C-alpha atoms as one frame of an Amber mdcrd trajectory, in Angstrom:
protein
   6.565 -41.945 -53.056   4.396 -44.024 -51.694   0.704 -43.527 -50.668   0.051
 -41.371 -47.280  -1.787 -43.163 -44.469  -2.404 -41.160 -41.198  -3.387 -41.794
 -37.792  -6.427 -39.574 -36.542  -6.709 -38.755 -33.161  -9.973 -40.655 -33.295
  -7.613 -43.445 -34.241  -9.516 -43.810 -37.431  -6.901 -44.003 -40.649  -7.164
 -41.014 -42.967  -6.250 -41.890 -46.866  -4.618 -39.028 -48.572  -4.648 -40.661
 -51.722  -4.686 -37.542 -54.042  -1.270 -36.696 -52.757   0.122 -39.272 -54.829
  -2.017 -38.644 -58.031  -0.698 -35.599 -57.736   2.678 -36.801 -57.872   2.058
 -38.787 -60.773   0.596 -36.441 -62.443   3.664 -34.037 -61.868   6.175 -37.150
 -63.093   3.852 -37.768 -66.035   3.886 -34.384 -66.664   7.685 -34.040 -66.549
   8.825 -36.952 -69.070   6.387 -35.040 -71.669   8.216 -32.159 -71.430  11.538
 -33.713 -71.850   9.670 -35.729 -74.900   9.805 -32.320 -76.905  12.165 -30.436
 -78.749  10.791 -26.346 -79.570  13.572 -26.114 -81.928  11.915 -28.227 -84.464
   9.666 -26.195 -87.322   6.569 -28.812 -87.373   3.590 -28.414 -89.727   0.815
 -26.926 -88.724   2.348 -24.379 -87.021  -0.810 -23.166 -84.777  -2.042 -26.176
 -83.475   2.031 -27.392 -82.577   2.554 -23.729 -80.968  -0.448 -25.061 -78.439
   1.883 -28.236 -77.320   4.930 -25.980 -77.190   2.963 -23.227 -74.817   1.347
 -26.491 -72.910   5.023 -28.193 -72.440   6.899 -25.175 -70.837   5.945 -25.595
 -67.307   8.437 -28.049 -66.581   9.950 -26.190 -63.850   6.272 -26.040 -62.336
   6.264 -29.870 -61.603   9.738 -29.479 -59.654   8.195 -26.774 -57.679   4.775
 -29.324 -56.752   7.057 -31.720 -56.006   9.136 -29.908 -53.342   6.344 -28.119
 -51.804   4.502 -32.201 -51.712   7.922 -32.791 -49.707   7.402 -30.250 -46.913
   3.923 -31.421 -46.649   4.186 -35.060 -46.725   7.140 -35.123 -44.466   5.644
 -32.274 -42.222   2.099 -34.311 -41.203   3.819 -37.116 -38.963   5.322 -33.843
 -37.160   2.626 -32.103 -36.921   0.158 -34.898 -35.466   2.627 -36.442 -33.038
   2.238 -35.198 -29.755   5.333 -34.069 -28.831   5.673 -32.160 -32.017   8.943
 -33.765 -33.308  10.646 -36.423 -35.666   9.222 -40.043 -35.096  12.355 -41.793
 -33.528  14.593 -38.344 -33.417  17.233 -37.288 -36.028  18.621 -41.242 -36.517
  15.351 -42.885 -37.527  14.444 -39.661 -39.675  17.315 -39.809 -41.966  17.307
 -44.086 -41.743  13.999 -43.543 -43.285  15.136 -41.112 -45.723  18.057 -42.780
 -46.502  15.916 -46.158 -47.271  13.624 -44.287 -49.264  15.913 -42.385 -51.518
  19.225 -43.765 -51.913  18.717 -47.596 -53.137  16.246 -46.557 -56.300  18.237
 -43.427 -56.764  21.808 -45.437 -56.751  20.261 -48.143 -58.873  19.408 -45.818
 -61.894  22.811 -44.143 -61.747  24.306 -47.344 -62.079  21.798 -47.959 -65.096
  22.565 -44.915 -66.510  26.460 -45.214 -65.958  26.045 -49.158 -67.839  24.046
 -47.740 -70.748  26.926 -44.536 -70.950  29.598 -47.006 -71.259  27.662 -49.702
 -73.700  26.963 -46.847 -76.133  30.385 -45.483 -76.361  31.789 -48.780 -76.726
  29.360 -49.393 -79.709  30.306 -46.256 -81.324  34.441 -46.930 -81.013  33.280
 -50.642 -82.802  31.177 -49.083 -85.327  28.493 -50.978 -84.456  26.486 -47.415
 -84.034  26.777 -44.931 -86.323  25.334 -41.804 -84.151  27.003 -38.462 -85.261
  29.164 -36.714 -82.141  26.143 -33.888 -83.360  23.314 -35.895 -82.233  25.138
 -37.058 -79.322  25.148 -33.605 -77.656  21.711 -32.987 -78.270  19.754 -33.392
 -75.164  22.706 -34.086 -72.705  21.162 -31.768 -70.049  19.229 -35.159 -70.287
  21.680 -37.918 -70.397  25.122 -38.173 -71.725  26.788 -41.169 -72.808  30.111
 -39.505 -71.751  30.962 -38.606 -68.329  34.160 -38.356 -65.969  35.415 -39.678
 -62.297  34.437 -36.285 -61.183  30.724 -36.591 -62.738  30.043 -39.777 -61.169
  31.637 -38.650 -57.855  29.269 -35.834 -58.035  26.488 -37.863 -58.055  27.039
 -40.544 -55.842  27.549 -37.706 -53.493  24.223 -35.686 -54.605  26.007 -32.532
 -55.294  25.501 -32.374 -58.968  22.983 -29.351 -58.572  26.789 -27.320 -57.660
  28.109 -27.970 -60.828  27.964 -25.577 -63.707  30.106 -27.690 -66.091  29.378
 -31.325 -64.836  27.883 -33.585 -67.973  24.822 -35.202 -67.005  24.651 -39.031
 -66.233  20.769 -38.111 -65.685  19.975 -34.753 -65.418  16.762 -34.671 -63.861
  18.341 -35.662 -60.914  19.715 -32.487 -60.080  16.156 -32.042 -58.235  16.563
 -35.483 -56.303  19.870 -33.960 -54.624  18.026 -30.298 -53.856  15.482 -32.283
 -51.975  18.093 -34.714 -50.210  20.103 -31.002 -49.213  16.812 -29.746 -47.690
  16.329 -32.933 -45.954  19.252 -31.745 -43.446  18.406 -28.113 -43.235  14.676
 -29.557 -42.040  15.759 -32.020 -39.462  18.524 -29.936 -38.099  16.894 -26.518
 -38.569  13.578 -25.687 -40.065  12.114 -28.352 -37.042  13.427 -26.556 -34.171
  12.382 -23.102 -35.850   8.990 -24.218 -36.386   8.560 -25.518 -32.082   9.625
 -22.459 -31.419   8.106 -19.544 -33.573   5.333 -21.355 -35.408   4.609 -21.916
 -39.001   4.641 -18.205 -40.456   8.034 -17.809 -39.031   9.195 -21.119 -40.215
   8.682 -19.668 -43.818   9.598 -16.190 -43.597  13.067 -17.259 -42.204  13.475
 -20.142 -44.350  12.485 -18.067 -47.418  14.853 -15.427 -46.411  17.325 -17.545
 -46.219  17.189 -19.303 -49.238  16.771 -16.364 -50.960  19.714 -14.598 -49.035
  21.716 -17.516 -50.338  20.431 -17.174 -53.857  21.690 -13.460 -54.364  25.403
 -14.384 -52.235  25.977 -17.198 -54.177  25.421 -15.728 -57.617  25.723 -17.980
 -60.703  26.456 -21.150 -59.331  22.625 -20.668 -57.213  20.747 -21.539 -60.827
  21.163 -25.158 -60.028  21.801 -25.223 -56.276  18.225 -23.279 -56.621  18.517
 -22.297 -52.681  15.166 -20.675 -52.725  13.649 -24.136 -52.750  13.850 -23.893
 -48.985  11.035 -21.894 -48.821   8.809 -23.326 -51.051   9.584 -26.383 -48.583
   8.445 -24.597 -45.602   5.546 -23.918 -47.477   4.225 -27.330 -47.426   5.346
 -27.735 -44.433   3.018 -25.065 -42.922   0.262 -26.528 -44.816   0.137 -29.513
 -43.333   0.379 -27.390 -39.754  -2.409 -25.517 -40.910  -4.438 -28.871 -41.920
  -4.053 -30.843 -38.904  -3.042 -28.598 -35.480  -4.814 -27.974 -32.697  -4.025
 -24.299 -32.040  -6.702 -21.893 -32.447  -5.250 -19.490 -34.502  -4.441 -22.256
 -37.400  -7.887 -23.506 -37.025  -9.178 -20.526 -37.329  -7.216 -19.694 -40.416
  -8.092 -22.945 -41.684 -11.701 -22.414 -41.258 -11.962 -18.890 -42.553  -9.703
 -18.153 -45.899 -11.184 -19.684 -49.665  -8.389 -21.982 -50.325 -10.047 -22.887
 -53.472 -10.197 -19.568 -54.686  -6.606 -18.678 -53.287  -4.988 -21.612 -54.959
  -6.516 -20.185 -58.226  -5.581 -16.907 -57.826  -1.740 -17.751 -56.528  -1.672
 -19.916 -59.783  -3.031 -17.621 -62.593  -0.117 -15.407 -61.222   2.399 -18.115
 -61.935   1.550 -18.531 -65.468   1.414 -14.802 -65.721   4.870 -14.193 -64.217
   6.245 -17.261 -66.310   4.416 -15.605 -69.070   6.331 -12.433 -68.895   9.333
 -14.125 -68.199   9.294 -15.813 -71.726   7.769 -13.188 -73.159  10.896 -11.069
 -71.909   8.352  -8.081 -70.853  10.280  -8.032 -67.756  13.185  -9.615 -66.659
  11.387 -11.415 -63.826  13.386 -13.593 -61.015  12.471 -16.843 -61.704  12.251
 -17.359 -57.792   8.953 -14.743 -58.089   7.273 -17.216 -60.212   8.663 -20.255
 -58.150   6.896 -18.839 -54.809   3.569 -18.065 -56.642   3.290 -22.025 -58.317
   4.732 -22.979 -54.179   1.420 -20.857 -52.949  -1.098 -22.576 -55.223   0.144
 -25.639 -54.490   0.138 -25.196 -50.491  -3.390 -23.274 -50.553  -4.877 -26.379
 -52.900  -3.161 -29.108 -50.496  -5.429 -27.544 -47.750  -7.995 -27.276 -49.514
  -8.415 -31.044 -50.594  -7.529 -32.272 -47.006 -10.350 -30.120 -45.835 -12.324
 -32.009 -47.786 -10.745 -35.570 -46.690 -10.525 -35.042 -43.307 -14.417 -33.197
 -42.860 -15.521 -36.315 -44.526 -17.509 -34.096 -47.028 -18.736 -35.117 -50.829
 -15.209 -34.802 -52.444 -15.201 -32.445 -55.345 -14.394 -33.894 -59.039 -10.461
 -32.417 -58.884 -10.182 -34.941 -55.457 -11.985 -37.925 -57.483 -10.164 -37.543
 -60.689  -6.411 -37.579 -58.641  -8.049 -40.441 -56.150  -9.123 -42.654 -59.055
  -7.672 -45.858 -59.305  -5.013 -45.076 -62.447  -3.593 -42.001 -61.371  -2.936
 -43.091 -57.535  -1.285 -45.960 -58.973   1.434 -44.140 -61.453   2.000 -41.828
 -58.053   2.896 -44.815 -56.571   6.283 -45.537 -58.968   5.997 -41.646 -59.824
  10.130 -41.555 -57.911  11.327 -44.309 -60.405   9.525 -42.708 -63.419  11.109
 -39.402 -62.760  14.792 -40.969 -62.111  14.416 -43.240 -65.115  12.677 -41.805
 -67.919  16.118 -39.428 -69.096  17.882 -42.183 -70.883  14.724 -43.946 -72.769
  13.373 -40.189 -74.058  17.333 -39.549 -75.148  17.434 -43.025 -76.391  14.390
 -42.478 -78.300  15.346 -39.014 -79.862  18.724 -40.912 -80.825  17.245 -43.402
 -83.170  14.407 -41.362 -84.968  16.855 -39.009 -85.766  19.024 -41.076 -87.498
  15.301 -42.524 -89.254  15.189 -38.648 -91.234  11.463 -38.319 -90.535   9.767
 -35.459 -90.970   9.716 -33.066 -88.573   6.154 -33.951 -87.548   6.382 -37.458
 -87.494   9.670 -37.687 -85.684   7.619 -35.244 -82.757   4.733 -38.125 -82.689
   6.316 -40.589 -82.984   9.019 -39.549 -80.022   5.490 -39.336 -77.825   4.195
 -42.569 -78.887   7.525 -44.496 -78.174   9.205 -43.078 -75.478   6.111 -42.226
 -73.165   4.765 -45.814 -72.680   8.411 -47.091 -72.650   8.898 -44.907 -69.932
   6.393 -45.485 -68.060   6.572 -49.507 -68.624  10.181 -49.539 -67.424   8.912
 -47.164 -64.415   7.039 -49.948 -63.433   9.476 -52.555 -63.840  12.222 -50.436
 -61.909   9.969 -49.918 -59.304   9.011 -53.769 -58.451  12.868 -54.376 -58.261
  14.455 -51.253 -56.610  11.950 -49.237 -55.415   8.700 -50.954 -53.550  10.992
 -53.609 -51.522  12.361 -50.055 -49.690   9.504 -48.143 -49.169   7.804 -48.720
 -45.391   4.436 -49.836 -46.537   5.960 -52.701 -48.037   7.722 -53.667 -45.589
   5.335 -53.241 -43.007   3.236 -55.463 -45.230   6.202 -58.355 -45.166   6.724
 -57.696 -41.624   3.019 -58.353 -41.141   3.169 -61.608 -43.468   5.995 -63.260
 -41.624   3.974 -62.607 -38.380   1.337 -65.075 -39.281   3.820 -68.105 -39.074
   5.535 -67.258 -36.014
């Protein structure tokens, strides 16, 4: 998404540039995980079992994401005046809709084109990938899909499927996020004028979570929960930038530092016992406690921004100049990167490396390629639909009028 510029009421402009570093960092993060297969026996054994323990937090990254969501769409809200949806429901989704769809659309198309192109080269003969290899990562991508897949997502509704092969699986989070989209405009909005923040997440929580245990199975993809973790950002931002004394006073008076470190030693620990099958955790539990980190160190940075204090390293290091930039096509890296890491695993397995070498030299190929064609996909499909751009053309044309 693209950076976050804000209006003060002092109508100075307020930079949140560490919200996109730590997007990119979260997209980064994402296509390493999928750049690793556990299964693999790789030599030696203790200083691999460190990347494997490092690369199971995928699921953590989703979780930032969302709760980045609430937040980012929450501050134009919460610093309006009137407390609502710049230009009312239409203009909200508009903007959504611009945002999402046309990079989103563009890569399932992508994906669809490289599907078909592969299966054609393996009827010719022309590749000579075993059916074996094929299936291996197609939570990933799959060269093989149906009407009903591609109906599913040009619809974003793949999350409801249980059997659906995936065109590009990491999407699944792309269509949770457009779902919640509605339930904020329509709902969570309304709630929140009314009853405040803290009732804003306690209902939204409940009901996700209501909806988690009535649906059953099919909720492990719809992951209904998320709606709370999305009211979580959302309430940080209220707590960040509203006027009412009790929010300013919680602002003022809790260590968000040291609360953001707490709520996320308990994530790893929960995720910890979940893998460690001590316990057999909900993964929601460990869902809210990553969600409570993340809101708790969103405050605490703004704090920082907005006080116009001496900005701690953490702020620097996701403000510096590389990182704000690969949160800047961190949307096109996440919808892209599925088909170059499956790509990738596809022809160094057919090379019979080593075990080892096939693991470095997946990293060394499909990470930059990723994150090159990120770039490229972005210029195209991506930047030409997001508002700062075209504010910037709009701006442009101005000058000859």
């Amino acid at each position: 998404m693209s950076q976050i510029t804000l209006e003060q009421p002092s109508k100075q402009r307020l930079h949140l540039a560490y919200l996109d570093g730590l997007r990119g960092l979260a997209a980064f993060y994402v296509v390493l995980v999928h750049c690793w297969d556990s299964k693999l026996v790789l030599e030696p054994v203790w200083a691999w079992l460190l990347v494997t323990k490092f690369l199971r937090y995928g699921i953590f990254a989703v979780v930032i994401f969302i709760v980045l969501s609430g937040y980012c769409l929450m501050l134009p809200v919460v610093r309006s005046r009137t407390g609502s949806l710049t230009g009312g429901l239409r203009q909200f989704f508009q903007r959504r809709i611009r945002r999402i769809l046309p990079p989103y659309y563009a890569a399932l198309v992508l994906c669809m084109l490289l599907g078909i192109s592969i299966q054609c080269l393996q009827d010719n003969n022309i590749l000579n990938w075993s059916n074996e290899g094929l299936n291996d990562l197609n939570s990933l991508f799959s060269p093989v899909f149906s009407l009903k897949d591609v109906l599913a997502y040009v619809l974003l509704i793949q999350n409801f499927g249980l059997n659906i092969s995936k065109i590009n699986g990491p999407t699944w989070t792309v269509a949770v996020e457009w779902q919640i989209y509605f339930v904020f405009a329509v709902l969570l909005i309304p709630i929140w004028r009314r009853l405040g923040s803290l009732s804003t997440v306690a209902i939204a929580s409940s009901l996700g979570l209501a909806l988690k245990y009535l649906m059953g199975e099919v909720s492990s993809n719809v992951s209904p929960w998320f709606l709370g973790l999305f009211a979580l950002g959302m309430a940080a931002a209220d707590i960040n930038f509203s006027q009412k004394l009790s929010l300013l006073r919680l602002k003022k008076s809790l260590p968000w530092r040291k609360l953001a470190a707490i709520f996320a030693f308990f994530a790893f620990l929960t995720e910890w016992l979940r893998f460690s099958l001590v316990t057999e955790l909900p993964e929601w539990v460990v869902h809210y406690c990553v969600a409570l980190a993340t809101s708790c160190f969103l405050i605490y940075c703004t704090k920082f921004l907005t006080a116009d204090k001496p900005l701690p390293s953490v702020i620097r290091f996701l403000e510096s100049k590389w990182i704000v930039i690969l949160g800047r096509f961190s949307y096109s890296l996440y919808i892209t990167h599925a088909p170059i890491v499956w790509i990738t695993y596809q022809i160094l397995r057919n090379k019979h490396l080593s075990p080892t070498m096939f693991t470095v030299s997946w990293f060394l190929i499909a990470v930059p390629s990723s994150l090159i064609f990120a770039y490229l996909f972005h210029q195209v499909f991506e930047r030409p639909f997001m508002s700062s751009f075209s504010s910037n053309l709009k701006s442009h044309s101005q000058k000859y009028i």
